[in-house]
Coordinates of C-alpha atoms (C1' of nucleotides) in Angstrom, one line a residue:
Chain J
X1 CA 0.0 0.0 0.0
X2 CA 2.9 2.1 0.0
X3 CA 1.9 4.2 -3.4
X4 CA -1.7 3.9 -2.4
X5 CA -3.4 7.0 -1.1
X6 CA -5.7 7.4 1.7
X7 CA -8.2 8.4 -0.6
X8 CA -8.3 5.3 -2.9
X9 CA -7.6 3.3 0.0
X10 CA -11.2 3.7 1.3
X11 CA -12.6 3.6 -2.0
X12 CA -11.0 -0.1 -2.7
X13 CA -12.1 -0.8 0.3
X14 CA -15.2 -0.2 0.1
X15 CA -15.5 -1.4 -3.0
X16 CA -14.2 -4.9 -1.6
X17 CA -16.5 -5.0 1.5
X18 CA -19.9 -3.8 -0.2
X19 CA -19.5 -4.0 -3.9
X20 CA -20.4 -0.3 -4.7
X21 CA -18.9 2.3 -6.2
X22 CA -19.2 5.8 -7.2
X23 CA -21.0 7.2 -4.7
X24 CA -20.7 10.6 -2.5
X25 CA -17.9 9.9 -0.8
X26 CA -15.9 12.4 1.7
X27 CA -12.9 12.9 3.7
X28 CA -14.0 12.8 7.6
X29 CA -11.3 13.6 10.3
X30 CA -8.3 12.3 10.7
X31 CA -7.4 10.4 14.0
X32 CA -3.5 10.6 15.1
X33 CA -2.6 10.0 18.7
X34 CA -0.2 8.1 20.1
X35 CA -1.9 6.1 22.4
X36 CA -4.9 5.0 20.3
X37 CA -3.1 1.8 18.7
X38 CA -1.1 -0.3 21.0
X39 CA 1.1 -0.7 17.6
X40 CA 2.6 3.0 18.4
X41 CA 1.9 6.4 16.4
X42 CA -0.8 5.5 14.0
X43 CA -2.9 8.0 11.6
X44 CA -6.4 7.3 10.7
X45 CA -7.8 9.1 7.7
X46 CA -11.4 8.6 8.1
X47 CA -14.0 8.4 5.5
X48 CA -17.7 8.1 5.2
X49 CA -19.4 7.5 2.2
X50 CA -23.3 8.0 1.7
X51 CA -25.4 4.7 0.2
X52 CA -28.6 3.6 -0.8
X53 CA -28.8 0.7 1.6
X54 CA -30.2 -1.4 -1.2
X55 CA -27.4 -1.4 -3.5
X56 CA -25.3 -2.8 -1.0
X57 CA -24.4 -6.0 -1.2
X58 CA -22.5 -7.1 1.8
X59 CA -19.3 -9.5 1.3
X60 CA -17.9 -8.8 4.9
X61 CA -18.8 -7.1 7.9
X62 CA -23.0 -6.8 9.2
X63 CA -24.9 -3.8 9.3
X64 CA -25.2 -1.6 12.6
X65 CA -27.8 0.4 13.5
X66 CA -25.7 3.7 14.5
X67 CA -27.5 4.4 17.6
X68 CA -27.1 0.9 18.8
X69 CA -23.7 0.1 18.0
X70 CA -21.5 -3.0 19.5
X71 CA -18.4 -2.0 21.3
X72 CA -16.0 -1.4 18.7
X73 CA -12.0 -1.2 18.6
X74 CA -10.3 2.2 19.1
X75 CA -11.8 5.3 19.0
X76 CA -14.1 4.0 16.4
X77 CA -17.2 4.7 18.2
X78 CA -16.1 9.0 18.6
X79 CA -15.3 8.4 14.6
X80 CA -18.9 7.4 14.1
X81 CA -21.0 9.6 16.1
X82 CA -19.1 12.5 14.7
X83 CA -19.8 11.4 11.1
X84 CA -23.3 11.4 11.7
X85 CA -23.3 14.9 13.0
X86 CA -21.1 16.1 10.1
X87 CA -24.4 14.0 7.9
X88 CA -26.7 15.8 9.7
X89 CA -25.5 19.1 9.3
X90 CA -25.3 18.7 5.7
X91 CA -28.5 17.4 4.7
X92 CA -29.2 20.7 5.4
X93 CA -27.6 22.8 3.4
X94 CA -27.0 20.1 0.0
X95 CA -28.9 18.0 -1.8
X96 CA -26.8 15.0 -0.9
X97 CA -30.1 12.9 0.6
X98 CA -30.1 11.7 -2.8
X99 CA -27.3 9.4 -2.5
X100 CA -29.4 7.4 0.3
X101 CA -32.5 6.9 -1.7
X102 CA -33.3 4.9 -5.0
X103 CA -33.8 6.8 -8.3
X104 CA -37.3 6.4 -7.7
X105 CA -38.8 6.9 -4.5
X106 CA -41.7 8.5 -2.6
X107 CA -42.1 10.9 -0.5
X108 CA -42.5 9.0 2.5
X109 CA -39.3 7.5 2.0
X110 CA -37.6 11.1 1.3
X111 CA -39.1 12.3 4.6
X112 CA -38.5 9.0 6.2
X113 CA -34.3 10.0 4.8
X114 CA -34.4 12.9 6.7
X115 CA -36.2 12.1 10.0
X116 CA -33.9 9.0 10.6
X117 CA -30.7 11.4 10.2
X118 CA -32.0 14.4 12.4
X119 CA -33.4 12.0 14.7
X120 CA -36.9 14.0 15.0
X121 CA -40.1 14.1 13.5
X122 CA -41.0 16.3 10.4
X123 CA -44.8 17.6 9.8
X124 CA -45.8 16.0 6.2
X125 CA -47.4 19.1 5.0
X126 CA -44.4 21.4 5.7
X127 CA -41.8 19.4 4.9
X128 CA -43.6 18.2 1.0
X129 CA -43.8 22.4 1.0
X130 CA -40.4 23.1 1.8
X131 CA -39.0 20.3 -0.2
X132 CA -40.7 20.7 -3.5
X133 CA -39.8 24.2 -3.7
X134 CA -36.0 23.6 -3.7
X135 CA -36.8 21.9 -7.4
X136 CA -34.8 19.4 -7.2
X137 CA -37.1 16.6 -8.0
X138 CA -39.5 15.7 -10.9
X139 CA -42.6 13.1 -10.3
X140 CA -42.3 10.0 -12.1
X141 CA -44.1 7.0 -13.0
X142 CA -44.0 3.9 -11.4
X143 CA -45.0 0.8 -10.1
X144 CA -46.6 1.4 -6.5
X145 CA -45.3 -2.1 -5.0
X146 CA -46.4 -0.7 -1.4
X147 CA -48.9 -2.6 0.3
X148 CA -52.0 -2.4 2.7
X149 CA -52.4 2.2 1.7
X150 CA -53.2 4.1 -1.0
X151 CA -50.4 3.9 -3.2
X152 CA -47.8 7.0 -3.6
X153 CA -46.7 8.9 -6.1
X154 CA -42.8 8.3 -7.3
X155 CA -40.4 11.5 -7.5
X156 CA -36.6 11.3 -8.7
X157 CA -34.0 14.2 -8.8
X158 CA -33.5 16.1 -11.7
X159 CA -30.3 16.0 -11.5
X160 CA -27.9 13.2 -8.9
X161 CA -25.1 15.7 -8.8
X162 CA -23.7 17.1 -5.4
X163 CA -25.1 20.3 -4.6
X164 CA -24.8 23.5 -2.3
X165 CA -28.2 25.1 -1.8
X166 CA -29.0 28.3 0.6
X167 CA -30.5 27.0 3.5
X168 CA -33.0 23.4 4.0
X169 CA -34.1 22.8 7.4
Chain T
X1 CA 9.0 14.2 15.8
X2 CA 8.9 10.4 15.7
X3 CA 6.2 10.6 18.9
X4 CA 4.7 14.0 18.3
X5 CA 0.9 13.9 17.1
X6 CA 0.3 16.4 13.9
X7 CA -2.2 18.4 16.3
X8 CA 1.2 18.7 19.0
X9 CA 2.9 19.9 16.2
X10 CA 0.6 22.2 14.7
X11 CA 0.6 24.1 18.2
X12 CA 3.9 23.7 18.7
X13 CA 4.9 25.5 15.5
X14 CA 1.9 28.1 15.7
X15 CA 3.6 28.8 19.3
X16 CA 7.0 29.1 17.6
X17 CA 5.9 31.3 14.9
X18 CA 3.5 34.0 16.8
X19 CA 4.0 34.0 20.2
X20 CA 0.2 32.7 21.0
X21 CA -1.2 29.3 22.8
X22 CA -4.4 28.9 24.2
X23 CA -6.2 29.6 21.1
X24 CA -9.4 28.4 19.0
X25 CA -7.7 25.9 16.9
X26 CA -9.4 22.7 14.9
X27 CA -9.0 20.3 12.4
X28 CA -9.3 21.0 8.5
X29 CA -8.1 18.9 6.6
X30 CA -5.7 15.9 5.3
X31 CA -4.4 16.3 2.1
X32 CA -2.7 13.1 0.5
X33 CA -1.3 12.9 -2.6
X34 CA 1.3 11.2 -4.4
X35 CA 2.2 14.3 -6.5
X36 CA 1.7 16.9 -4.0
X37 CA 5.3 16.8 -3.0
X38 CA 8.4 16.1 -4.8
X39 CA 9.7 13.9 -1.9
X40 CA 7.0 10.9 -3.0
X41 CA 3.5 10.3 -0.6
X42 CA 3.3 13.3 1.9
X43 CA 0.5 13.6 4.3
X44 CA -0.5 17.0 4.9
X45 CA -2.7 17.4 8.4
X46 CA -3.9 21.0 8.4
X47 CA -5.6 22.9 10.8
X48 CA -6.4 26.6 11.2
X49 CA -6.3 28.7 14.5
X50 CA -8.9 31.6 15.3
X51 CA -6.4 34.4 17.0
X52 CA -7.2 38.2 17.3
X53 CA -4.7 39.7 15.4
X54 CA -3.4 41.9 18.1
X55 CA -2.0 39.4 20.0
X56 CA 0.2 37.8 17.4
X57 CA 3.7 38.5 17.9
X58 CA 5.5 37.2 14.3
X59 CA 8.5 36.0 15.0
X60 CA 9.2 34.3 11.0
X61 CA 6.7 34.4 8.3
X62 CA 4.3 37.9 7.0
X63 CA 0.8 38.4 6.9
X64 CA -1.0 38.3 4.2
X65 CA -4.9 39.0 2.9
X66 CA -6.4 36.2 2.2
X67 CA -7.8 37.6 -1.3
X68 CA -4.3 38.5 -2.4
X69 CA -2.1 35.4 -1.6
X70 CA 1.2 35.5 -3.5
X71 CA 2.2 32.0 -5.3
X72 CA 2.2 29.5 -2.6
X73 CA 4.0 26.1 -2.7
X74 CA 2.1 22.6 -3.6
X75 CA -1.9 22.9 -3.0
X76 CA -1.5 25.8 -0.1
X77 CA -3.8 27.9 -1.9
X78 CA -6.8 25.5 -2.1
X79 CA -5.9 24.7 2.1
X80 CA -6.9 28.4 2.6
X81 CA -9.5 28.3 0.5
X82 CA -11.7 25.4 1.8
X83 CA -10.5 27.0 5.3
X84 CA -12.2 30.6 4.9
X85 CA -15.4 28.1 3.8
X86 CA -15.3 26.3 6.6
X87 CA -14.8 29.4 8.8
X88 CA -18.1 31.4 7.2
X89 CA -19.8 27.9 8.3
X90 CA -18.8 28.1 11.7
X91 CA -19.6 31.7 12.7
X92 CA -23.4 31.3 11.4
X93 CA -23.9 28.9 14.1
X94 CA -21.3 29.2 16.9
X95 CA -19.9 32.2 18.9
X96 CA -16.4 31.5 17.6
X97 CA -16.1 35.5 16.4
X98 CA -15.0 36.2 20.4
X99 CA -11.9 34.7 19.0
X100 CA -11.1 37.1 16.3
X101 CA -12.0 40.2 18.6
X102 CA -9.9 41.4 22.0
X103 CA -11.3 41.2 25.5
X104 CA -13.6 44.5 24.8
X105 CA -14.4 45.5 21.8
X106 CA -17.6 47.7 20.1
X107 CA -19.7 46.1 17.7
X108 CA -18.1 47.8 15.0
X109 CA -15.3 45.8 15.3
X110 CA -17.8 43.0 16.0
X111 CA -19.6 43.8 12.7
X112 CA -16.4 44.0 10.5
X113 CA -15.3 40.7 11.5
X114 CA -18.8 39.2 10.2
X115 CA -18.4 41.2 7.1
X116 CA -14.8 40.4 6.0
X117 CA -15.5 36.9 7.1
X118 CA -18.7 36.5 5.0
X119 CA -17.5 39.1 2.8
X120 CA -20.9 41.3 2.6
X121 CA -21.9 44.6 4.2
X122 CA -24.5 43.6 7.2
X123 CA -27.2 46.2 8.3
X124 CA -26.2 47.9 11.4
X125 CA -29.9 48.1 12.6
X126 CA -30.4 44.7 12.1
X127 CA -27.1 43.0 12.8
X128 CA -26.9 45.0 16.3
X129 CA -30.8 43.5 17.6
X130 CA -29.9 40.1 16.2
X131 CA -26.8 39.6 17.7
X132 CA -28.3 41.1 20.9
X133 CA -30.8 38.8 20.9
X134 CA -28.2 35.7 21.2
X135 CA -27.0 37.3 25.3
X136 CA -23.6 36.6 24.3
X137 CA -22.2 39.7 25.4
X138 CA -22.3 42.7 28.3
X139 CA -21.7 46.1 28.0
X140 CA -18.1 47.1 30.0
X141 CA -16.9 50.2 30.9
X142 CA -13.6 51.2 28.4
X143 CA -11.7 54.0 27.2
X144 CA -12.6 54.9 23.8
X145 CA -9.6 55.3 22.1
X146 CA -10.7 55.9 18.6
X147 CA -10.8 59.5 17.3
X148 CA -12.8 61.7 15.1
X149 CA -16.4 60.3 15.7
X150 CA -18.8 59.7 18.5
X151 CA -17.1 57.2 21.0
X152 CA -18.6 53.5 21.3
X153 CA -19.8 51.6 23.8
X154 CA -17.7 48.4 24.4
X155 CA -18.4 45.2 24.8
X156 CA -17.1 42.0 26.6
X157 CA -18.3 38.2 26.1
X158 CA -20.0 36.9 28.4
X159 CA -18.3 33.7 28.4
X160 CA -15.2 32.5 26.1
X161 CA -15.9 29.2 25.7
X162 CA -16.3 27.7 22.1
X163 CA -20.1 27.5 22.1
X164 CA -23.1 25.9 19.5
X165 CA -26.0 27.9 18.4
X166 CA -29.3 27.4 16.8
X167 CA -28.5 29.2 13.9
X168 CA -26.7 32.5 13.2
X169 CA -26.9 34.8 10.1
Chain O
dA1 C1' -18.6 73.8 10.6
dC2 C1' -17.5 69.5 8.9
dA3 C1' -16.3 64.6 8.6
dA4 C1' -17.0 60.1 10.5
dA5 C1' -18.7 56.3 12.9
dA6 C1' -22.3 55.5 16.7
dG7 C1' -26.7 54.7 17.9
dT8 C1' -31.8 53.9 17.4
dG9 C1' -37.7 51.8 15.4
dT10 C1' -41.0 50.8 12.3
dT11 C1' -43.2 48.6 8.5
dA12 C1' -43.8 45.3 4.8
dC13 C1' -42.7 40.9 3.5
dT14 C1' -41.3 36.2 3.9
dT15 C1' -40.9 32.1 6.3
dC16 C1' -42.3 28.9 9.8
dT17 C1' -45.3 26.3 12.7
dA18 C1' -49.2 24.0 14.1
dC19 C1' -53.0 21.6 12.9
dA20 C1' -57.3 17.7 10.8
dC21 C1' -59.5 15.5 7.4
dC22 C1' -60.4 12.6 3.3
dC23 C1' -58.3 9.1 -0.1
dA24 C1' -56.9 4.6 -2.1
dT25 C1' -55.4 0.4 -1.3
dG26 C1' -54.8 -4.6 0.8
dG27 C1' -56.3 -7.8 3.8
Chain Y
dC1 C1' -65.0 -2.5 7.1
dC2 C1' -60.6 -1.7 9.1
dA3 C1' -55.9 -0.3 9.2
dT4 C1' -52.3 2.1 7.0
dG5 C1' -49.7 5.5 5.0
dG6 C1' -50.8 9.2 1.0
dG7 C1' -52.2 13.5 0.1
dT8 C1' -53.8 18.4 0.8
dG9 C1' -54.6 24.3 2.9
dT10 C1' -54.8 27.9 6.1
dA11 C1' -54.0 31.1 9.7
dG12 C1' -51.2 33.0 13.3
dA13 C1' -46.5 33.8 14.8
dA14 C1' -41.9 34.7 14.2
dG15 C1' -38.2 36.3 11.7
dT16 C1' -36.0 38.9 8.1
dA17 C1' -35.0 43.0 5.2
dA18 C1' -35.2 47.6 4.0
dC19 C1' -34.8 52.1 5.3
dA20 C1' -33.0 57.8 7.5
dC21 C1' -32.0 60.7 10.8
dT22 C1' -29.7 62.4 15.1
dT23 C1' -25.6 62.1 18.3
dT24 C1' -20.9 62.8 19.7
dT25 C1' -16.5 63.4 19.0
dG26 C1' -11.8 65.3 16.8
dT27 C1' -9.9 68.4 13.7

DNA sequence: ACAAAAGTGTTACTTCTACACCCATGG
DNA sequence: CCATGGGTGTAGAAGTAACACTTTTGT
């Protein structure tokens, strides 16, 4: 690994645990201490990379729900609750929420995005206000494979590139 | 430097270099690269310090505006770049200004750092009862110092501990 | 007397919040 | 016919933005 950076390290990494590629992918914090490895001075370039769970094909490793999380090595634990405050904070001011949901999807599953990540409750009505006029998704047509409720309409973005907007929520 | 941290070092050369410890100071960012540096796969950890600029005592080095850098080696440029972004985040939802401002100060001064930070003129009116509204800071007693206008009141924090708000400006 | 920054309120506009009912489907 | 999530509007509250004149000082 010694002409390997940090960078693509995480992304073949990735790549070899889950399968997926090209996906919003960011640089997180980088760990350094002295203490924090019993193998001496070791520096942890962190990385966190935003998926729709369903493309994810696991070849190693389980899924953890974040806020129920096994005792991990290291400082691992501090690593992942400050990536999700890092997520939180922007889903609020980018369109990235893209990256966790299917090309097509409804808006229960949008809200649904959101609510999980800010860990709080949205109102419907405000938050299908809010949302459609940023214009960043079109309705669609398809399939309503839902069950047991009226069936939703399907929205996609209009565009899946990462974005800067004023202010969200 | 074998068992010194990149944070220990940071401070350790911002203390060599100005005089000042005990400051604001944070993460930014890890730059890795195999082409960055002629001497093969460097690891930059940067970080950036919030230091009123009166008690900076340069002992090597210049100032310089951040709009006007002369040519700086490998990526230094883009460093300070994504740094003054990060820094307009932070002071929309954090007290972190009372870093950039002495002891007392009058909310001109207060005001001028917001604007060359965010780099637009602010309302007076407006700026004054919003920032009022946060009870940040006290009015103190001072000796106005400045010269050819109407004297200011000053103004002290009320505490100068790095500090998370709602939201900002 | 003039120049220069300090200080101060009101109004229109925009955005946010809270809230309740009917709809379409599967079982 | 029941349960479930989907879908829709309005009104009051809060916050934001725009705006002009007087004050106090030094020269």
């Amino acid at each position: 690994m010694k002409n390997e950076t940090s960078e693509k390290a995480a992304l073949r990494i990735l790549k070899e645990k889950t399968g997926v590629k090209n996906v919003y992918f960011e640089q997180l914090y980088t760990f350094d201490s002295l203490s924090r490895d019993p193998r001496g001075h070791v520096l942890t370039v962190s990385y966190f990379a935003l998926i729709d769970r369903n493309k994810i094909q696991l070849r190693t490793g389980a899924f953890h729900n974040a806020n129920a999380l096994p005792s991990l090595a290291f400082d691992h634990k501090k690593i992942i609750a400050y990536a999700l405050k890092r997520l939180g904070y922007k889903l609020e001011y980018t369109n990235l929420v893209f990256s966790l949901l299917p090309e097509k999807f409804t808006f229960g599953q949008l809200q649904n995005a959101y609510q999980i990540i800010l860990g709080k409750k949205l109102d419907k009505r405000n938050f299908r206000k809010k949302f459609m006029a940023l214009n960043l998704i079109k309705s669609v047509k398809a399939k309503a494979i839902d069950t047991g409720h009226r069936p939703a309409q399907f929205y996609a973005f209009i565009s899946r590139k990462p974005l800067e907007l004023k202010r969200f929520f």
